[in-house]
Amino acid sequence: MKKADLDWGSMDFSYKQTNARFVANWDNGSWDEGAMTEDANIVINECAGVLQYAQTCFEGLKAYTTVDGRIVVFRPDLNDARLKDSCDRLRIPALPEGMFIKSVEEVVRANAEFVPPYGTGATMYLRPFIFGSGPVIGVKPAPSYQYRLFATPVGPYFKGGAKPITIRVCDYDRAAPHGTGHIKAGLNYAMSLYAIDDAHEAGFAENMYLDAATRTKVEETGGANFLFVTKDGKVVTPKSDTILPSITRRSLMVVAKDILGLEVEEREVYKEELADFAECGLCGTAAVISPVGCVNDHGKEIFFPAGMEDMGPVTRKLYETLTGIQMGTVEGPEGWIHEIKCD
């Protein structure tokens, strides 16, 4: 298939409009069948639920060109399930069975020329989202909703490779107990914007959020889960009801245990333990794993033994294995790779 005339190697991680996107609407108690459109603009009422009360949730996944030229997406069934959980919490009607996967396939096919070639470091980012489109002035769910999924080619999250970053322990709270931290709601990310700008202005790459109840346990950053490696090689991730269940993090834990034969553990991780770990990384769709070299806890610097120059050895092996599965160079568990046939 002929690809778009783009400089794939110099592409950054930003939005670029492509050919078509999928749109479906919910009204009078049901979703329509949905259809593809070339129109990238949205026209909604000034009193739409999304504008008044932030009634919206979203997902993020990628399409890849594998080493043998196939176009695939990674575990879209988990994005579908997580979107349903988000909709349930925000009183948004869930998509009909099969619509999510259908929309992913149709959008990738319609924009196949924008799926970057293998080996360029670029990928196609897919953004599904649902929002309250109907007018609502009282505090209640909107009367109608729209689901959309668009695609954009993106470069690697880190140009020139992922160098370990310095993050800080944040004084702001990301999510309250029994709140919405476990779903992918737009409002969660809006709440993090002030804190991330403040961190950047102070010279830090990200924030480490602690649990809001006791401020003693590690939760996540504004957009990624934590992964730690102990000095004896065990892979540990924080466990909490207010952490978003990252698909990348869950996949990495399977890779660690079932493919690499490492011991894994999901448990509460206390801030006072940080100095005991050998490696640290941030897990998410965009970068897969971002290595952390230092955590600044109000002036006290905690450096991980893996150093500030490169990923630690266990983190790198996890990264290379998972990206190998996504790109078709490593055999992964059954069902992880969803191939999309394109003409």
XYZ file of C-alpha atoms in Angstrom:
343
model
C 0.000 0.000 0.000
C 1.274 3.465 -0.918
C 1.930 5.628 2.126
C 1.340 9.350 2.508
C 4.222 11.589 1.445
C 5.420 12.488 4.951
C 8.801 12.738 6.601
C 8.131 9.874 9.001
C 11.541 10.015 10.631
C 11.220 13.621 11.803
C 7.588 13.425 12.915
C 6.812 14.652 16.424
C 4.094 13.595 18.853
C 1.312 15.970 17.833
C -2.058 16.016 16.068
C -2.131 15.835 12.273
C -5.493 15.662 10.532
C -6.128 12.567 8.413
C -8.747 11.490 5.880
C -11.732 10.308 7.883
C -13.114 9.541 11.328
C -15.982 7.487 12.781
C -19.024 9.204 14.331
C -22.061 7.735 16.112
C -24.846 9.455 18.062
C -27.043 8.385 20.991
C -30.499 9.880 21.307
C -33.926 8.704 22.485
C -32.437 5.708 24.239
C -30.243 4.147 21.569
C -27.124 4.523 19.433
C -27.364 4.858 15.669
C -25.191 2.635 13.467
C -22.485 5.255 13.099
C -20.666 6.235 9.908
C -17.404 7.570 8.576
C -17.072 11.284 7.834
C -14.383 13.517 6.391
C -15.479 16.437 8.583
C -13.065 16.884 11.499
C -15.162 19.604 13.127
C -17.824 19.190 15.828
C -20.878 21.442 16.132
C -22.751 21.192 19.445
C -25.159 23.241 21.494
C -23.668 25.923 23.757
C -25.279 24.156 26.733
C -23.915 20.693 25.850
C -23.196 18.435 28.818
C -19.523 18.198 27.933
C -19.163 21.989 28.080
C -21.134 22.483 31.286
C -20.181 19.492 33.439
C -17.227 17.793 31.679
C -19.242 14.666 30.918
C -16.711 12.971 28.683
C -14.302 10.044 28.630
C -11.754 8.770 26.142
C -9.267 6.053 25.213
C -5.916 5.867 23.470
C -4.404 3.063 21.395
C -2.097 2.686 18.416
C -1.928 1.050 15.001
C 1.430 -0.315 13.839
C 3.031 -1.628 10.674
C 4.727 -4.897 11.593
C 8.041 -6.184 10.287
C 6.182 -8.287 7.690
C 4.021 -5.379 6.495
C 0.759 -6.108 8.324
C -1.258 -3.351 9.992
C -2.222 -4.262 13.554
C -3.565 -2.731 16.762
C -2.615 -3.827 20.261
C -5.254 -5.340 22.567
C -8.208 -3.145 21.477
C -10.582 -5.380 23.450
C -9.120 -3.953 26.671
C -9.689 -0.382 25.488
C -13.277 -1.348 24.676
C -13.797 -2.770 28.173
C -12.168 0.201 29.893
C -14.281 2.662 27.901
C -17.409 0.828 29.075
C -16.239 1.180 32.691
C -15.644 4.910 32.185
C -19.060 5.370 30.612
C -20.763 3.552 33.463
C -19.122 5.782 36.092
C -20.017 8.988 34.219
C -23.599 7.936 33.388
C -22.854 7.813 29.665
C -24.587 5.085 27.631
C -22.107 2.382 26.635
C -21.503 1.634 22.976
C -23.360 -1.308 21.442
C -21.452 -4.596 21.417
C -18.974 -4.622 18.541
C -19.118 -0.916 17.670
C -15.774 -0.050 19.263
C -13.799 -2.675 17.327
C -15.755 -1.846 14.164
C -14.869 1.832 14.499
C -11.192 1.053 15.054
C -11.079 -1.133 11.954
C -12.939 1.349 9.765
C -10.823 4.320 10.826
C -7.553 2.456 10.317
C -8.652 1.239 6.874
C -9.784 4.711 5.800
C -6.454 6.193 6.922
C -4.125 3.294 6.112
C -1.794 5.559 4.145
C -1.060 7.349 7.425
C 0.019 4.232 9.310
C 3.795 4.828 9.371
C 6.099 2.275 7.734
C 7.925 -0.231 9.921
C 11.241 0.958 11.306
C 10.523 4.697 11.230
C 9.791 4.956 14.953
C 6.414 6.504 14.135
C 2.977 4.991 14.741
C -0.691 5.847 14.239
C -2.400 7.068 17.402
C -6.129 6.343 17.701
C -8.298 8.502 19.961
C -11.844 7.245 20.709
C -13.995 9.501 22.891
C -17.605 10.001 24.003
C -19.163 13.226 25.250
C -22.486 14.699 26.299
C -23.638 16.559 23.191
C -27.167 17.522 24.223
C -28.045 20.640 26.249
C -28.335 20.328 30.026
C -28.496 23.246 32.477
C -29.265 21.319 35.665
C -26.626 19.058 37.167
C -27.601 15.767 35.548
C -26.567 13.543 32.628
C -26.942 14.995 29.145
C -29.937 13.918 27.017
C -27.786 12.921 24.025
C -24.217 11.810 23.290
C -21.706 11.541 20.485
C -18.950 8.965 20.000
C -16.023 9.745 17.725
C -12.754 8.078 16.812
C -10.019 9.835 14.862
C -6.509 8.844 13.834
C -3.279 10.811 13.666
C 0.254 9.700 12.775
C 2.721 10.507 15.545
C 6.447 10.310 15.997
C 8.136 8.700 19.007
C 7.198 10.268 22.332
C 10.901 10.799 23.056
C 13.071 12.017 20.190
C 16.517 10.437 20.226
C 15.548 7.723 22.691
C 14.120 7.658 26.166
C 16.539 9.219 28.627
C 15.769 8.876 32.348
C 13.767 11.806 33.655
C 13.550 13.577 37.001
C 10.129 13.793 38.597
C 8.868 15.304 41.827
C 6.560 14.226 44.627
C 3.481 16.387 44.071
C 1.584 18.327 46.734
C -1.624 18.189 44.687
C -3.977 15.217 44.658
C -4.803 13.439 41.423
C -7.837 11.443 42.606
C -9.872 11.091 45.763
C -10.862 7.788 47.389
C -14.106 6.557 45.792
C -13.677 9.172 43.066
C -12.908 8.790 39.355
C -9.198 7.939 39.404
C -9.859 4.423 38.077
C -11.521 5.603 34.846
C -10.259 7.559 31.844
C -12.317 10.698 32.343
C -11.343 13.973 30.720
C -11.864 15.763 34.030
C -9.025 13.744 35.625
C -6.584 15.147 33.099
C -7.937 18.684 33.356
C -7.213 18.577 37.089
C -3.592 17.640 36.391
C -2.816 20.506 34.001
C -1.962 23.103 36.628
C 0.247 20.639 38.475
C 2.153 19.511 35.361
C 2.758 23.086 34.219
C 3.960 23.923 37.711
C 6.295 20.903 37.640
C 7.722 21.911 34.267
C 8.324 25.463 35.447
C 10.214 24.036 38.425
C 12.398 21.907 36.134
C 10.723 18.513 36.552
C 9.404 16.253 33.798
C 6.426 14.847 35.708
C 4.610 14.596 39.023
C 4.447 11.614 41.352
C 0.983 11.652 42.896
C 0.445 10.054 46.297
C -2.795 8.645 47.665
C -5.084 11.462 48.777
C -6.145 9.715 51.995
C -2.756 9.272 53.689
C -0.230 10.820 51.263
C 2.127 7.916 52.015
C 1.552 5.607 49.020
C 2.671 5.984 45.391
C -0.194 6.124 42.888
C 0.647 7.358 39.366
C 1.565 10.423 37.330
C -0.887 12.623 35.450
C -0.959 10.178 32.545
C 0.961 6.992 33.327
C 1.258 4.125 35.812
C 4.431 3.403 37.769
C 6.571 0.296 37.423
C 9.437 -0.478 39.790
C 12.190 -3.102 39.767
C 13.665 -4.295 43.044
C 17.380 -4.863 43.521
C 16.826 -8.621 43.205
C 14.928 -8.237 39.904
C 11.271 -8.387 40.974
C 8.858 -6.201 38.986
C 6.463 -4.281 41.262
C 3.514 -2.016 40.426
C 1.344 -0.005 42.829
C -2.118 -1.326 43.669
C -4.921 1.131 44.366
C -8.601 1.637 43.577
C -7.823 5.168 42.392
C -5.238 4.203 39.757
C -6.234 3.946 36.088
C -5.708 0.312 34.971
C -3.104 0.985 32.280
C -3.243 -1.537 29.425
C 0.476 -1.057 28.851
C 1.271 -1.700 32.512
C -0.927 -4.792 32.664
C 0.693 -6.112 29.494
C 4.191 -5.465 30.828
C 3.415 -7.493 33.947
C 2.372 -10.446 31.776
C 5.535 -10.040 29.706
C 7.646 -9.970 32.860
C 6.091 -13.081 34.357
C 5.185 -15.297 31.413
C 7.812 -14.391 28.815
C 10.828 -13.188 30.806
C 10.244 -15.450 33.803
C 10.522 -12.653 36.350
C 8.768 -12.470 39.684
C 5.988 -9.853 39.671
C 3.920 -8.225 42.379
C 1.044 -5.746 42.425
C 0.788 -4.195 45.879
C 0.684 -0.968 47.800
C 3.983 0.877 47.334
C 4.971 3.358 50.030
C 6.910 6.526 49.312
C 9.456 5.544 51.976
C 10.349 2.478 49.844
C 11.554 4.444 46.831
C 15.220 4.329 47.827
C 15.039 0.530 47.956
C 14.234 0.093 44.244
C 16.832 -0.350 41.497
C 14.757 0.907 38.553
C 11.640 2.964 37.938
C 9.542 3.616 34.853
C 6.289 5.268 33.768
C 3.996 3.048 31.667
C 1.573 4.326 29.048
C 0.439 4.028 25.439
C 2.388 7.023 24.152
C 5.905 6.131 25.298
C 5.402 2.479 26.463
C 7.970 3.007 29.253
C 9.576 6.295 30.282
C 12.565 5.593 32.565
C 12.821 7.631 35.774
C 16.292 8.360 37.111
C 15.472 10.570 40.076
C 12.543 11.436 42.327
C 12.725 14.785 44.115
C 10.818 14.699 47.395
C 10.684 18.357 48.441
C 14.409 18.836 47.939
C 15.497 15.332 48.882
C 16.771 13.594 45.747
C 16.287 9.851 45.433
C 18.413 8.425 42.613
C 17.792 4.942 41.287
C 20.914 2.751 40.822
C 20.065 2.294 37.123
C 21.331 5.852 36.640
C 20.453 8.919 34.602
C 21.957 7.856 31.270
C 19.793 4.987 30.039
C 16.977 2.598 30.900
C 17.800 0.043 33.544
C 18.463 -3.510 32.241
C 15.132 -4.986 33.346
C 13.141 -1.969 32.163
C 14.867 -2.118 28.763
C 14.149 -5.828 28.380
C 10.495 -5.224 29.187
C 10.351 -2.335 26.713
C 12.057 -4.250 23.916
C 9.889 -7.326 24.406
C 6.578 -5.462 24.443
C 7.444 -3.269 21.453
C 8.698 -6.409 19.701
C 5.274 -7.993 20.189
C 3.589 -4.878 18.832
C 5.880 -4.757 15.799
C 5.741 -8.481 15.049
C 9.344 -9.402 15.872
C 8.440 -11.204 19.113
C 5.703 -13.811 19.549
C 3.156 -12.563 22.077
C 0.234 -14.131 23.911
C -2.722 -15.207 21.807
C -5.204 -12.443 21.100
C -2.910 -9.508 21.842
C -2.473 -8.512 18.192
C -5.561 -7.562 16.189
C -4.774 -7.497 12.482
C -6.671 -5.107 10.203
C -6.860 -6.111 6.554
C -6.431 -3.151 4.240
C -6.722 -3.145 0.449
